[in-house]
Amino acid sequence: MKIKAKKSNLSGHITVPGSKSHTIRALILATLAEGVSHISNPLPSADCISTAHAIPLIGADVDMDFSKDGDPGKTWTVNGAGKNIHLPDDVVNVGDSGSLLYFLSPIAATFDGWSIFTGDSSIRKRPVDHVVDALQQLGAQAYISRPESSSCPLIIKGPVKKPGKVVTGGTVSSQYISGLMMSALLLDDPVEIELTDPKETPYLTMTQKWLESVGADVFISEDFKKISVSRPEKLSAFDTTIPSDWEGVAFPLIAALITDSEIVIDNVDGSGTQGDDAIVSVLQSLGADIVWDKKENSLTVRGGKKSSDGIGRLSTESLPSKELHVNLSGFPDAICAVAVAACFTEGTTYIEDIGVCRRKETDRIVVLNKELTKLGAEVEEGDDYMIIRGHSPVLKDGSINPAFSLHGEEVDSYDDHRVAMSLSCLGLGLRDGSAITVKDAECCSVSFPHFYELMNVIGSGFETV
């Protein structure tokens, strides 16, 4: 499917679906628990549905409350495996979900027997050698099936021997660290983890809070280099409501800021468990008109002529160095949204510590460089950074900025959901007469089902072509 995006202005309210990160953690912990858990407002995305399909392989029953039309319901019920949890009774196909792969493989290593993990073509390019090394340190056998490859299929022979300390980098992803933490719920002795270079640390805090909510004893040092997890005496079922996904909030947020728009994003998560909420302060430092009402759990976003000053110009001019330096090591999935915002910002933006973005669904540094350059942006790429020299569409007085040169073109999503959504939103901020066509745009269903339909309700005007 191709989506066409052109100049549009947004208005009204939008609610972003539940958090993928929270939904997958809830599903897995409900599987390990004894009893029936209810998960309200789950994200019905491809990754979460892959998880719901995988956990019965280790003993859980899942009712997704499908409608007559085949759509998942608003509350999912998990009858946990509890003491009857077992080795996966088939190959675990994680689809396109790196979270599922990295969470469930350490859990599978606690069982006696062989487990096999694979996935789609994207997953079969993502590294798992760091998982192999960590599991081998715990005494399990772990192998990559293809010679000269560092990716799935992944083969594991458990159980782990007496748990000890795992020493690992933490730079590739935080997800397998969370998986190791979850595996401790099935082990008699504590699991200790030493990270030499921890990244994506807000997600480790999220896992900590989830584990503590089911009774585990979790310690994480202030620098995130030392982690210890001990199982609870009993892991009981629970009822929970999934908060909205900040990674999804980012897209209507930037779309409103680069257009003459005023929108309210409802049901935003103010718990602090999603590191991606830092995008609000990043954008506010550029002069973005964003009001976060934490009592009402809403964001009011005004862009362009709808902003409080009637201009809505994003600029680095008020920053100490007159440059924006944003370190995304804690929330790297924001790279696509931040990069698009930078293209509409007067001044230079340095997006730093993003090496992990090369190992997502795509190499997002390469992809963003290529596609944004195609649209007229000035982008420089390094091993773990991007530099974007952007221009606001307007000058300080609100008149047209002749230096703004972004234009329409057909671009490729590379089947990466965040690339597809960010480039589609970029098209809304172009000048009259320009349009962007995004190829393979349907991939956004991985994390934001019905993204284009929901955005059209508030006026985006996305067209299928």
CSV table of C-alpha atoms in Angstrom, one decimal:
chain,number,residue,atom,x,y,z
A,1,MET,CA,0.0,0.0,0.0
A,2,LYS,CA,1.2,3.5,-0.8
A,3,ILE,CA,0.1,6.5,1.2
A,4,LYS,CA,0.1,10.1,-0.2
A,5,ALA,CA,0.7,12.9,2.3
A,6,LYS,CA,0.4,16.6,1.4
A,7,LYS,CA,-0.1,19.9,3.3
A,8,SER,CA,-2.8,19.6,5.9
A,9,ASN,CA,-3.8,21.1,9.2
A,10,LEU,CA,-5.0,19.1,12.1
A,11,SER,CA,-7.7,19.8,14.8
A,12,GLY,CA,-9.5,17.8,17.4
A,13,HIS,CA,-8.7,15.0,19.8
A,14,ILE,CA,-6.8,11.8,19.2
A,15,THR,CA,-6.1,8.8,21.5
A,16,VAL,CA,-3.1,6.7,20.8
A,17,PRO,CA,-3.3,3.0,21.3
A,18,GLY,CA,-1.8,1.2,24.3
A,19,SER,CA,2.0,0.8,24.7
A,20,LYS,CA,3.6,-2.1,22.9
A,21,SER,CA,6.3,-2.4,25.5
A,22,HIS,CA,3.8,-2.6,28.4
A,23,THR,CA,1.5,-5.0,26.5
A,24,ILE,CA,4.2,-7.5,25.7
A,25,ARG,CA,5.6,-7.4,29.3
A,26,ALA,CA,2.0,-7.9,30.7
A,27,LEU,CA,1.3,-10.9,28.4
A,28,ILE,CA,4.6,-12.7,29.4
A,29,LEU,CA,4.2,-12.0,33.1
A,30,ALA,CA,0.6,-13.1,33.0
A,31,THR,CA,1.8,-16.3,31.3
A,32,LEU,CA,4.2,-17.0,34.1
A,33,ALA,CA,1.6,-16.3,36.8
A,34,GLU,CA,-0.8,-18.7,38.5
A,35,GLY,CA,-4.4,-17.8,37.8
A,36,VAL,CA,-6.3,-15.6,35.4
A,37,SER,CA,-5.1,-12.1,34.5
A,38,HIS,CA,-7.0,-9.4,32.6
A,39,ILE,CA,-5.2,-6.9,30.4
A,40,SER,CA,-7.2,-3.8,29.4
A,41,ASN,CA,-6.3,-1.4,26.6
A,42,PRO,CA,-3.7,-3.8,25.1
A,43,LEU,CA,-2.1,-2.7,21.8
A,44,PRO,CA,-3.6,-4.9,19.1
A,45,SER,CA,-0.5,-4.6,16.9
A,46,ALA,CA,1.3,-7.3,15.0
A,47,ASP,CA,4.1,-7.6,17.6
A,48,CYS,CA,1.6,-8.0,20.5
A,49,ILE,CA,-0.5,-10.5,18.5
A,50,SER,CA,2.7,-12.5,17.8
A,51,THR,CA,3.3,-12.6,21.5
A,52,ALA,CA,-0.3,-13.7,22.2
A,53,HIS,CA,0.2,-16.5,19.7
A,54,ALA,CA,3.5,-17.5,21.1
A,55,ILE,CA,2.8,-17.8,24.9
A,56,PRO,CA,0.4,-20.8,24.5
A,57,LEU,CA,3.5,-22.7,23.4
A,58,ILE,CA,4.7,-22.6,27.0
A,59,GLY,CA,1.4,-23.4,28.6
A,60,ALA,CA,-0.9,-20.3,28.8
A,61,ASP,CA,-4.3,-19.8,27.3
A,62,VAL,CA,-5.2,-16.4,25.8
A,63,ASP,CA,-8.6,-15.0,25.0
A,64,MET,CA,-8.3,-11.9,22.9
A,65,ASP,CA,-12.0,-11.3,22.7
A,66,PHE,CA,-12.2,-11.1,18.9
A,67,SER,CA,-15.2,-9.4,17.4
A,68,LYS,CA,-17.3,-10.8,14.6
A,69,ASP,CA,-15.2,-8.8,12.3
A,70,GLY,CA,-12.0,-10.5,13.6
A,71,ASP,CA,-10.7,-7.5,15.5
A,72,PRO,CA,-9.1,-8.0,19.0
A,73,GLY,CA,-11.1,-6.7,21.9
A,74,LYS,CA,-10.3,-4.1,24.5
A,75,THR,CA,-9.6,-6.6,27.3
A,76,TRP,CA,-7.4,-9.7,26.8
A,77,THR,CA,-7.7,-12.6,29.3
A,78,VAL,CA,-4.7,-14.8,30.1
A,79,ASN,CA,-5.0,-18.1,32.0
A,80,GLY,CA,-1.5,-18.3,33.2
A,81,ALA,CA,0.7,-21.5,33.0
A,82,GLY,CA,1.9,-21.0,36.6
A,83,LYS,CA,3.5,-24.2,37.9
A,84,ASN,CA,2.6,-26.0,34.7
A,85,ILE,CA,4.8,-23.8,32.5
A,86,HIS,CA,6.9,-25.8,30.1
A,87,LEU,CA,9.3,-26.0,27.2
A,88,PRO,CA,7.9,-24.5,24.0
A,89,ASP,CA,6.1,-27.3,22.3
A,90,ASP,CA,6.8,-26.0,18.8
A,91,VAL,CA,9.2,-23.7,17.0
A,92,VAL,CA,8.6,-20.1,18.3
A,93,ASN,CA,8.0,-17.8,15.3
A,94,VAL,CA,8.2,-14.2,16.7
A,95,GLY,CA,7.1,-12.6,13.4
A,96,ASP,CA,8.7,-9.2,13.3
A,97,SER,CA,8.9,-8.8,17.1
A,98,GLY,CA,12.4,-8.2,18.5
A,99,SER,CA,10.8,-7.7,22.0
A,100,LEU,CA,9.2,-11.2,21.9
A,101,LEU,CA,12.4,-12.8,20.6
A,102,TYR,CA,14.7,-11.2,23.3
A,103,PHE,CA,12.2,-11.6,26.1
A,104,LEU,CA,11.1,-15.2,25.6
A,105,SER,CA,14.4,-16.8,24.6
A,106,PRO,CA,16.0,-16.4,28.1
A,107,ILE,CA,12.8,-17.8,29.6
A,108,ALA,CA,13.0,-20.8,27.3
A,109,ALA,CA,16.5,-21.4,28.4
A,110,THR,CA,15.3,-22.2,32.0
A,111,PHE,CA,13.6,-25.4,30.7
A,112,ASP,CA,15.1,-28.8,30.1
A,113,GLY,CA,15.2,-29.4,26.3
A,114,TRP,CA,15.6,-27.7,23.0
A,115,SER,CA,13.9,-24.5,21.9
A,116,ILE,CA,14.0,-23.0,18.4
A,117,PHE,CA,13.3,-19.3,17.7
A,118,THR,CA,12.9,-17.7,14.3
A,119,GLY,CA,10.9,-14.9,12.6
A,120,ASP,CA,10.3,-13.0,9.4
A,121,SER,CA,13.1,-11.7,7.1
A,122,SER,CA,13.7,-8.7,9.3
A,123,ILE,CA,14.2,-10.8,12.5
A,124,ARG,CA,16.5,-13.1,10.5
A,125,LYS,CA,18.8,-10.1,10.1
A,126,ARG,CA,18.8,-8.8,13.7
A,127,PRO,CA,21.7,-10.0,15.9
A,128,VAL,CA,21.3,-12.6,18.6
A,129,ASP,CA,24.9,-13.4,19.2
A,130,HIS,CA,24.7,-11.3,22.4
A,131,VAL,CA,21.8,-13.5,23.6
A,132,VAL,CA,23.9,-16.6,22.8
A,133,ASP,CA,26.8,-15.3,24.9
A,134,ALA,CA,24.6,-14.3,27.8
A,135,LEU,CA,22.8,-17.7,27.9
A,136,GLN,CA,26.1,-19.6,27.7
A,137,GLN,CA,27.4,-17.7,30.7
A,138,LEU,CA,24.4,-19.0,32.6
A,139,GLY,CA,25.3,-22.6,31.6
A,140,ALA,CA,22.7,-23.1,28.9
A,141,GLN,CA,23.7,-24.2,25.4
A,142,ALA,CA,22.8,-21.7,22.7
A,143,TYR,CA,23.6,-21.7,19.0
A,144,ILE,CA,23.0,-19.8,15.8
A,145,SER,CA,21.9,-22.3,13.2
A,146,ARG,CA,23.4,-20.6,10.1
A,147,PRO,CA,27.2,-20.6,9.8
A,148,GLU,CA,28.7,-17.1,9.5
A,149,SER,CA,25.5,-15.6,10.7
A,150,SER,CA,24.7,-13.6,13.9
A,151,SER,CA,20.9,-13.9,13.5
A,152,CYS,CA,18.1,-16.3,13.9
A,153,PRO,CA,17.2,-19.1,13.8
A,154,LEU,CA,18.4,-19.4,17.4
A,155,ILE,CA,18.6,-22.8,19.0
A,156,ILE,CA,18.7,-23.1,22.8
A,157,LYS,CA,19.3,-26.2,25.0
A,158,GLY,CA,18.4,-25.7,28.7
A,159,PRO,CA,18.1,-25.7,31.5
A,160,VAL,CA,20.5,-23.0,32.7
A,161,LYS,CA,22.8,-24.3,35.4
A,162,LYS,CA,23.2,-22.6,38.7
A,163,PRO,CA,22.6,-19.0,37.9
A,164,GLY,CA,25.5,-16.6,38.4
A,165,LYS,CA,26.6,-13.3,37.0
A,166,VAL,CA,26.1,-12.4,33.4
A,167,VAL,CA,28.6,-9.8,32.1
A,168,THR,CA,27.4,-8.2,28.9
A,169,GLY,CA,27.5,-4.9,27.1
A,170,GLY,CA,24.0,-3.8,26.9
A,171,THR,CA,24.7,-1.6,23.8
A,172,VAL,CA,22.9,-3.8,21.2
A,173,SER,CA,19.5,-3.7,23.0
A,174,SER,CA,18.0,-3.5,26.4
A,175,GLN,CA,15.4,-6.1,25.5
A,176,TYR,CA,17.5,-9.2,26.1
A,177,ILE,CA,18.5,-7.7,29.5
A,178,SER,CA,14.8,-7.5,30.3
A,179,GLY,CA,14.5,-11.1,29.1
A,180,LEU,CA,17.2,-12.2,31.5
A,181,MET,CA,15.5,-10.3,34.3
A,182,MET,CA,12.2,-12.1,33.6
A,183,SER,CA,13.9,-15.5,33.4
A,184,ALA,CA,14.8,-15.0,37.1
A,185,LEU,CA,11.1,-15.6,38.0
A,186,LEU,CA,11.6,-19.3,37.1
A,187,LEU,CA,14.9,-19.8,38.9
A,188,ASP,CA,15.6,-20.6,42.6
A,189,ASP,CA,18.7,-18.5,42.8
A,190,PRO,CA,19.0,-14.8,41.9
A,191,VAL,CA,20.2,-13.7,38.5
A,192,GLU,CA,22.9,-11.0,38.6
A,193,ILE,CA,23.7,-9.0,35.5
A,194,GLU,CA,26.7,-6.6,35.0
A,195,LEU,CA,26.3,-4.2,32.1
A,196,THR,CA,29.5,-2.6,30.8
A,197,ASP,CA,27.7,0.0,28.7
A,198,PRO,CA,24.0,0.2,29.4
A,199,LYS,CA,21.6,1.7,26.9
A,200,GLU,CA,17.9,2.2,26.6
A,201,THR,CA,17.8,2.3,30.4
A,202,PRO,CA,14.2,3.6,30.8
A,203,TYR,CA,13.1,0.2,29.5
A,204,LEU,CA,15.1,-1.6,32.2
A,205,THR,CA,13.3,0.6,34.8
A,206,MET,CA,10.0,-0.4,33.1
A,207,THR,CA,10.9,-4.1,33.5
A,208,GLN,CA,11.9,-3.5,37.1
A,209,LYS,CA,8.5,-1.9,37.9
A,210,TRP,CA,6.7,-4.8,36.3
A,211,LEU,CA,8.7,-7.4,38.1
A,212,GLU,CA,8.2,-5.6,41.4
A,213,SER,CA,4.5,-5.4,40.8
A,214,VAL,CA,4.3,-9.2,40.8
A,215,GLY,CA,6.5,-9.5,43.9
A,216,ALA,CA,10.0,-10.0,42.6
A,217,ASP,CA,12.9,-8.4,44.5
A,218,VAL,CA,14.8,-6.2,41.9
A,219,PHE,CA,17.9,-4.1,42.4
A,220,ILE,CA,19.3,-1.8,39.8
A,221,SER,CA,22.3,0.5,40.6
A,222,GLU,CA,22.1,4.2,39.9
A,223,ASP,CA,24.4,3.8,36.8
A,224,PHE,CA,22.4,0.7,35.6
A,225,LYS,CA,25.6,-1.3,35.5
A,226,LYS,CA,24.5,-3.8,38.2
A,227,ILE,CA,21.2,-5.6,38.2
A,228,SER,CA,19.9,-8.4,40.5
A,229,VAL,CA,16.5,-10.2,40.4
A,230,SER,CA,15.1,-12.7,42.9
A,231,ARG,CA,11.9,-14.6,42.3
A,232,PRO,CA,8.8,-14.0,44.5
A,233,GLU,CA,7.5,-16.9,46.7
A,234,LYS,CA,4.4,-16.9,44.5
A,235,LEU,CA,3.6,-15.1,41.2
A,236,SER,CA,-0.1,-14.4,41.2
A,237,ALA,CA,-2.4,-13.3,38.4
A,238,PHE,CA,-3.2,-9.6,38.1
A,239,ASP,CA,-5.5,-7.1,36.4
A,240,THR,CA,-3.9,-4.2,34.6
A,241,THR,CA,-4.7,-1.3,32.2
A,242,ILE,CA,-2.1,-0.6,29.5
A,243,PRO,CA,-1.2,3.1,29.2
A,244,SER,CA,-0.9,4.8,25.8
A,245,ASP,CA,2.3,4.3,23.8
A,246,TRP,CA,4.6,7.3,23.9
A,247,GLU,CA,6.4,5.9,20.8
A,248,GLY,CA,3.1,6.4,19.0
A,249,VAL,CA,2.3,9.7,20.6
A,250,ALA,CA,5.4,11.1,18.9
A,251,PHE,CA,3.8,11.1,15.5
A,252,PRO,CA,0.6,13.2,15.9
A,253,LEU,CA,2.8,15.4,18.1
A,254,ILE,CA,5.3,16.3,15.4
A,255,ALA,CA,2.6,16.4,12.8
A,256,ALA,CA,0.8,19.1,14.7
A,257,LEU,CA,4.0,21.1,15.3
A,258,ILE,CA,5.0,21.3,11.7
A,259,THR,CA,1.5,22.4,10.5
A,260,ASP,CA,-1.0,25.1,11.4
A,261,SER,CA,-2.7,22.8,13.9
A,262,GLU,CA,-4.2,22.5,17.3
A,263,ILE,CA,-4.8,19.0,18.7
A,264,VAL,CA,-5.3,17.3,22.0
A,265,ILE,CA,-3.7,13.9,22.5
A,266,ASP,CA,-5.7,12.1,25.2
A,267,ASN,CA,-4.8,9.3,27.7
A,268,VAL,CA,-1.0,10.0,27.6
A,269,ASP,CA,1.1,8.1,30.2
A,270,GLY,CA,2.5,10.2,33.0
A,271,SER,CA,3.9,7.4,35.0
A,272,GLY,CA,7.5,7.9,33.9
A,273,THR,CA,7.9,4.3,32.8
A,274,GLN,CA,8.3,5.1,29.1
A,275,GLY,CA,11.5,6.9,28.3
A,276,ASP,CA,10.1,8.3,25.1
A,277,ASP,CA,8.1,10.9,27.0
A,278,ALA,CA,11.4,12.9,27.0
A,279,ILE,CA,10.5,14.0,23.5
A,280,VAL,CA,8.2,16.6,25.0
A,281,SER,CA,11.0,18.5,26.7
A,282,VAL,CA,13.3,18.1,23.6
A,283,LEU,CA,10.6,19.8,21.4
A,284,GLN,CA,9.8,22.4,24.1
A,285,SER,CA,13.5,23.4,24.1
A,286,LEU,CA,13.0,24.4,20.4
A,287,GLY,CA,10.0,26.6,21.2
A,288,ALA,CA,7.3,24.0,20.6
A,289,ASP,CA,3.9,25.0,22.1
A,290,ILE,CA,3.1,21.9,24.1
A,291,VAL,CA,1.1,21.8,27.3
A,292,TRP,CA,1.1,18.5,29.3
A,293,ASP,CA,-1.8,18.3,31.7
A,294,LYS,CA,-0.7,15.5,33.9
A,295,LYS,CA,-4.0,15.6,35.9
A,296,GLU,CA,-6.0,15.1,32.7
A,297,ASN,CA,-3.4,12.9,31.1
A,298,SER,CA,-3.4,15.0,28.0
A,299,LEU,CA,-1.1,16.9,25.7
A,300,THR,CA,-2.3,20.0,23.9
A,301,VAL,CA,-0.2,20.7,20.9
A,302,ARG,CA,-0.3,23.9,18.8
A,303,GLY,CA,1.8,24.4,15.7
A,304,GLY,CA,2.3,27.2,13.2
A,305,LYS,CA,-0.4,29.9,13.1
A,306,LYS,CA,-2.3,28.1,15.9
A,307,SER,CA,0.6,28.4,18.3
A,308,SER,CA,0.4,31.0,21.2
A,309,ASP,CA,2.6,33.4,19.3
A,310,GLY,CA,0.8,32.9,16.0
A,311,ILE,CA,4.0,31.8,14.2
A,312,GLY,CA,5.1,28.5,15.8
A,313,ARG,CA,8.7,28.6,14.6
A,314,LEU,CA,10.9,25.9,15.8
A,315,SER,CA,14.5,27.0,16.3
A,316,THR,CA,17.7,26.2,18.1
A,317,GLU,CA,18.5,29.9,18.6
A,318,SER,CA,17.6,30.0,22.3
A,319,LEU,CA,19.8,27.0,23.2
A,320,PRO,CA,23.2,27.7,24.9
A,321,SER,CA,25.2,26.6,21.9
A,322,LYS,CA,22.5,27.6,19.4
A,323,GLU,CA,22.5,23.9,18.5
A,324,LEU,CA,20.3,21.1,19.7
A,325,HIS,CA,22.2,18.1,21.1
A,326,VAL,CA,19.8,15.3,22.0
A,327,ASN,CA,21.1,12.0,23.3
A,328,LEU,CA,18.7,9.2,22.4
A,329,SER,CA,20.4,6.3,24.2
A,330,GLY,CA,17.5,6.2,26.6
A,331,PHE,CA,14.7,6.4,23.9
A,332,PRO,CA,16.2,5.5,20.5
A,333,ASP,CA,12.9,4.7,18.9
A,334,ALA,CA,12.2,8.4,18.9
A,335,ILE,CA,14.9,8.9,16.2
A,336,CYS,CA,12.4,9.0,13.3
A,337,ALA,CA,10.2,11.6,14.9
A,338,VAL,CA,13.1,13.7,16.1
A,339,ALA,CA,14.7,13.6,12.7
A,340,VAL,CA,11.6,14.9,11.0
A,341,ALA,CA,11.1,17.7,13.6
A,342,ALA,CA,14.8,18.7,13.0
A,343,CYS,CA,14.1,19.1,9.3
A,344,PHE,CA,11.5,21.8,10.2
A,345,THR,CA,13.8,23.5,12.8
A,346,GLU,CA,15.9,26.5,12.1
A,347,GLY,CA,19.4,25.5,13.1
A,348,THR,CA,21.5,22.4,13.6
A,349,THR,CA,20.4,19.3,15.4
A,350,TYR,CA,22.8,16.6,16.6
A,351,ILE,CA,21.1,13.3,17.3
A,352,GLU,CA,23.6,11.4,19.4
A,353,ASP,CA,24.4,7.9,20.9
A,354,ILE,CA,22.1,6.1,18.4
A,355,GLY,CA,24.3,3.2,17.4
A,356,VAL,CA,21.5,0.8,18.5
A,357,CYS,CA,19.3,2.3,15.8
A,358,ARG,CA,21.4,0.4,13.2
A,359,ARG,CA,20.0,-2.8,14.6
A,360,LYS,CA,16.3,-2.1,14.6
A,361,GLU,CA,13.8,-3.2,11.8
A,362,THR,CA,16.2,-1.4,9.5
A,363,ASP,CA,19.4,0.5,9.9
A,364,ARG,CA,17.4,3.6,10.7
A,365,ILE,CA,20.5,5.9,10.5
A,366,VAL,CA,21.1,4.9,6.9
A,367,VAL,CA,17.4,4.9,5.9
A,368,LEU,CA,16.7,8.3,7.4
A,369,ASN,CA,19.8,9.8,5.8
A,370,LYS,CA,18.8,8.4,2.4
A,371,GLU,CA,15.1,9.3,2.4
A,372,LEU,CA,15.4,12.7,4.1
A,373,THR,CA,18.1,13.7,1.7
A,374,LYS,CA,15.9,12.6,-1.2
A,375,LEU,CA,13.3,15.1,0.1
A,376,GLY,CA,15.9,18.0,0.2
A,377,ALA,CA,17.1,17.8,3.8
A,378,GLU,CA,20.7,18.3,4.7
A,379,VAL,CA,21.8,15.2,6.7
A,380,GLU,CA,25.2,14.0,7.8
A,381,GLU,CA,25.6,10.5,9.2
A,382,GLY,CA,28.2,9.0,11.6
A,383,ASP,CA,28.6,5.6,13.3
A,384,ASP,CA,26.3,6.6,16.2
A,385,TYR,CA,25.0,10.0,15.3
A,386,MET,CA,23.1,12.1,12.8
A,387,ILE,CA,23.5,15.8,12.1
A,388,ILE,CA,20.5,17.6,10.5
A,389,ARG,CA,20.9,21.2,9.4
A,390,GLY,CA,17.3,22.3,9.1
A,391,HIS,CA,15.2,25.3,8.3
A,392,SER,CA,11.9,26.5,9.6
A,393,PRO,CA,9.3,27.1,6.8
A,394,VAL,CA,8.9,30.7,8.2
A,395,LEU,CA,11.2,33.5,9.4
A,396,LYS,CA,11.0,35.1,12.8
A,397,ASP,CA,8.2,37.5,11.6
A,398,GLY,CA,6.2,34.6,10.2
A,399,SER,CA,7.0,35.3,6.6
A,400,ILE,CA,8.0,32.6,4.2
A,401,ASN,CA,11.6,31.4,4.7
A,402,PRO,CA,13.3,31.0,1.3
A,403,ALA,CA,15.9,28.7,2.8
A,404,PHE,CA,13.2,26.0,3.5
A,405,SER,CA,13.6,23.6,0.6
A,406,LEU,CA,11.9,20.3,1.6
A,407,HIS,CA,9.9,19.0,-1.4
A,408,GLY,CA,7.7,16.0,-2.4
A,409,GLU,CA,9.0,12.7,-3.7
A,410,GLU,CA,8.2,9.0,-3.5
A,411,VAL,CA,10.0,7.5,-0.5
A,412,ASP,CA,10.5,4.0,0.8
A,413,SER,CA,9.5,2.8,4.3
A,414,TYR,CA,11.7,-0.2,4.1
A,415,ASP,CA,8.9,-2.0,5.9
A,416,ASP,CA,9.8,-0.1,9.0
A,417,HIS,CA,6.7,1.1,10.9
A,418,ARG,CA,8.4,4.1,12.4
A,419,VAL,CA,10.0,5.2,9.2
A,420,ALA,CA,6.6,4.9,7.4
A,421,MET,CA,4.8,7.0,10.1
A,422,SER,CA,7.4,9.7,10.3
A,423,LEU,CA,7.8,10.3,6.6
A,424,SER,CA,4.0,10.4,6.2
A,425,CYS,CA,3.8,13.1,8.9
A,426,LEU,CA,6.6,15.0,7.2
A,427,GLY,CA,4.4,15.3,4.1
A,428,LEU,CA,1.8,17.2,6.1
A,429,GLY,CA,4.3,20.1,6.6
A,430,LEU,CA,5.3,20.6,3.0
A,431,ARG,CA,4.2,23.7,1.0
A,432,ASP,CA,1.2,23.7,-1.2
A,433,GLY,CA,1.7,21.7,-4.4
A,434,SER,CA,4.2,19.2,-2.9
A,435,ALA,CA,3.3,15.7,-1.7
A,436,ILE,CA,5.1,12.6,-0.4
A,437,THR,CA,4.2,9.1,-1.4
A,438,VAL,CA,5.3,6.5,1.1
A,439,LYS,CA,5.7,2.9,-0.2
A,440,ASP,CA,4.8,-0.1,1.9
A,441,ALA,CA,3.1,2.2,4.4
A,442,GLU,CA,0.9,-0.6,5.8
A,443,CYS,CA,3.8,-1.7,8.0
A,444,CYS,CA,2.8,0.8,10.6
A,445,SER,CA,0.4,-1.8,11.9
A,446,VAL,CA,3.3,-3.3,13.7
A,447,SER,CA,3.0,-0.7,16.5
A,448,PHE,CA,0.1,1.6,15.6
A,449,PRO,CA,-2.9,-0.2,14.0
A,450,HIS,CA,-5.2,2.1,12.0
A,451,PHE,CA,-2.7,4.9,12.2
A,452,TYR,CA,-3.8,6.6,8.9
A,453,GLU,CA,-7.5,6.3,9.7
A,454,LEU,CA,-7.1,7.8,13.2
A,455,MET,CA,-4.9,10.6,11.8
A,456,ASN,CA,-7.5,11.3,9.1
A,457,VAL,CA,-10.2,11.8,11.8
A,458,ILE,CA,-8.2,14.9,12.9
A,459,GLY,CA,-7.7,16.2,9.4
A,460,SER,CA,-4.4,14.7,8.0
A,461,GLY,CA,-6.0,13.9,4.7
A,462,PHE,CA,-3.8,10.8,4.1
A,463,GLU,CA,-4.8,9.1,0.8
A,464,THR,CA,-4.3,5.5,-0.4
A,465,VAL,CA,-2.8,5.5,-3.9
